[in-house]
Amino acid sequence: MWGKKCETGLTHKKKIPMEVKKIACIGAGYVGGPTMSVIAQKNPDLQVTVVDLNAERIAAWNNQDVSKLPIYEPGLGAVVEEARGRNLFFSTDVERAIVEADMIFISVNTPTKTYGKGKGQAADLKFIELCARQIAAISTTDKIVVEKSTLPVRTAETLKSILDNTGNGVNFHILSNPEFLAEGTAIADLHAPDRVLIGGENTEAINALVQVYASWVPRERILTTNLWSSELSKLVANAFLAQRVSSINAISELCEVTGANVDEVAHAIGQDSRIGSKFLKASVGFGGSCFQKDILNLVYIARSYHLHKVADYWEQVVLLNDHQKTRFAEKIINTMYNTVNGKQIAFLGWAFKKDTNDTRESAAIYVADHLLDEQANIIVYDPQVTAEQIYKDLDGLGSRPPAQNRALLTVVSDPYQALSGVHAVAVLTEWDEFKTYDWSLIKQNMKRPAFVFDGRKLLHGATLQTLGFTYYAIGE
Ligand code: UDX
Ligand code: ADP
């Protein structure tokens, strides 16, 4: 195999030593931070350095008070406390970490392109390319380079080409090791993954990474494939999961007009072992940094190979999700006598799901935008999301001047303050604490009729109705 072109088109020049002692991870975000923390926790003999250009983020990772880490993730603080300073380091010195590492994980962001060819669909690989060029420019020893970010299929080829053509003659081995953790349960997912997937062409490089995970993951759960299967599997896993959510959300609309209850339908079909019970919770729409982006990537790839039927099929998952968000906003407007102008609507939750402070593609952003177009006044409470982030999300849509967003939407840190005197409450995120509120007291302090729009089917509808609320939940 050495020196020959393998079937994937990548060239392996010569055998390289594969003992890994030092790991660098470029990108200290929602993927890089937790993943490297667990790798360091479970491999005390490995030195793991996570680097990022964002000095503020690195400072937060180094904060001695682990409740101030840059991402909110249950269980993360304890892992960081155990490993940080021992064999886990967070730094802005990207160059040094690259030069010293035997293995480099690339965990930078790959947002959907907002310009040029593939705008709105293809992944923007500029951050990946910058990393590859930097690695190539300064590496003086052989490296295993691991793609951790979600990437379009065949990105490894691009990486390899940049590394080989701009490098100093050292050997680079590319592996794909997609991350399957879900935010909010990242630490549990990392500690006991359903599977770890490693794609690559070089057995020794693959084995080196297998060893890292084998410290705590049963060997039979570590799958190895070729590079392209690994890259594609990540997109397909997310597409299948998102498709389930869009499928049940489509049925939620049908339930609302037929008198069926979507939870009952989901439970009934989920009992079929061929279908399974997970990812059948109807909601205001899926969000997060991965689902939409990965499906659009899949759509873009399919279209670029002229597979238009395939592309149309998957695109529908995203279109249905957009429809679900719009439908929820319109339900609020229609129910409130076709106008929300000047009315106060409390939003419970802004994060894209519970137990995270991540708001990327959160349904709340789009529902708020729709209601603000109708001149509603929104008061937001989320236990983990900052006001700064909420305004950033809204301003990012460019629907109206930032000053207007601030005039129409306020953010409060006390839920009872958000709920006092409002015309309606909308549940956008399924935070557990919302269930524990004193809904009788809330009712007393709300305008009449007191509307609750439950976008997560979180609250106990019958109880709220007994208390006198006009209660609407998705799919009922
Ligand atoms: C997802 C994948 O699950 C994970 O494997 C991958 O690594 C990254 O993308 P994440 O986006 O963090 O993880 O969260 P996930 O739990 O998948 O939820 C995504 C969205 O779907 C959330 O907005 C969630 O509220 C929504 N959802 C999920 C539903 O509306 N109903 C469900 O039944 C499940
Ligand atoms: P993810 O959810 O994929 O982890 P994030 O946006 O949370 O995405 O994190 C990606 C991180 O990568 C950001 O903190 C960003 O500053 C960092 N980053 C992007 N490009 C580079 C680069 N060339 N060098 C170092 N860090 C980078």
Tab-separated table of C-alpha atoms in Angstrom, residues 2 12-20 102 141-145 160 169-174 202-206 208:
chain	number	residue	atom	x	y	z
A	2	TRP	CA	2.817	2.417	0.827
A	12	HIS	CA	0.327	6.891	1.308
A	13	LYS	CA	3.981	7.642	1.132
A	14	LYS	CA	5.653	5.710	3.858
A	15	LYS	CA	5.034	4.086	7.161
A	16	ILE	CA	4.962	6.506	10.057
A	17	PRO	CA	5.303	5.922	13.780
A	18	MET	CA	1.856	5.903	15.288
A	19	GLU	CA	2.412	6.225	18.992
A	20	VAL	CA	0.252	9.045	20.163
A	102	ASP	CA	1.083	13.608	17.142
A	141	THR	CA	6.803	15.955	12.251
A	142	ASP	CA	4.311	13.418	10.901
A	143	LYS	CA	0.741	13.846	12.088
A	144	ILE	CA	-2.568	12.067	12.154
A	145	VAL	CA	-5.232	14.631	11.309
A	160	LYS	CA	-5.181	15.739	2.107
A	169	GLY	CA	7.260	17.050	3.252
A	170	VAL	CA	6.035	15.475	6.490
A	171	ASN	CA	3.383	12.729	6.327
A	172	PHE	CA	-0.223	13.408	7.146
A	173	HIS	CA	-2.796	10.696	7.665
A	174	ILE	CA	-6.398	11.774	7.533
A	202	ASN	CA	-4.278	3.669	6.919
A	203	THR	CA	-4.619	0.826	9.378
A	204	GLU	CA	-1.949	2.089	11.733
A	205	ALA	CA	-3.448	5.542	11.932
A	206	ILE	CA	-6.881	4.014	12.507
A	208	ALA	CA	-3.832	4.757	16.928
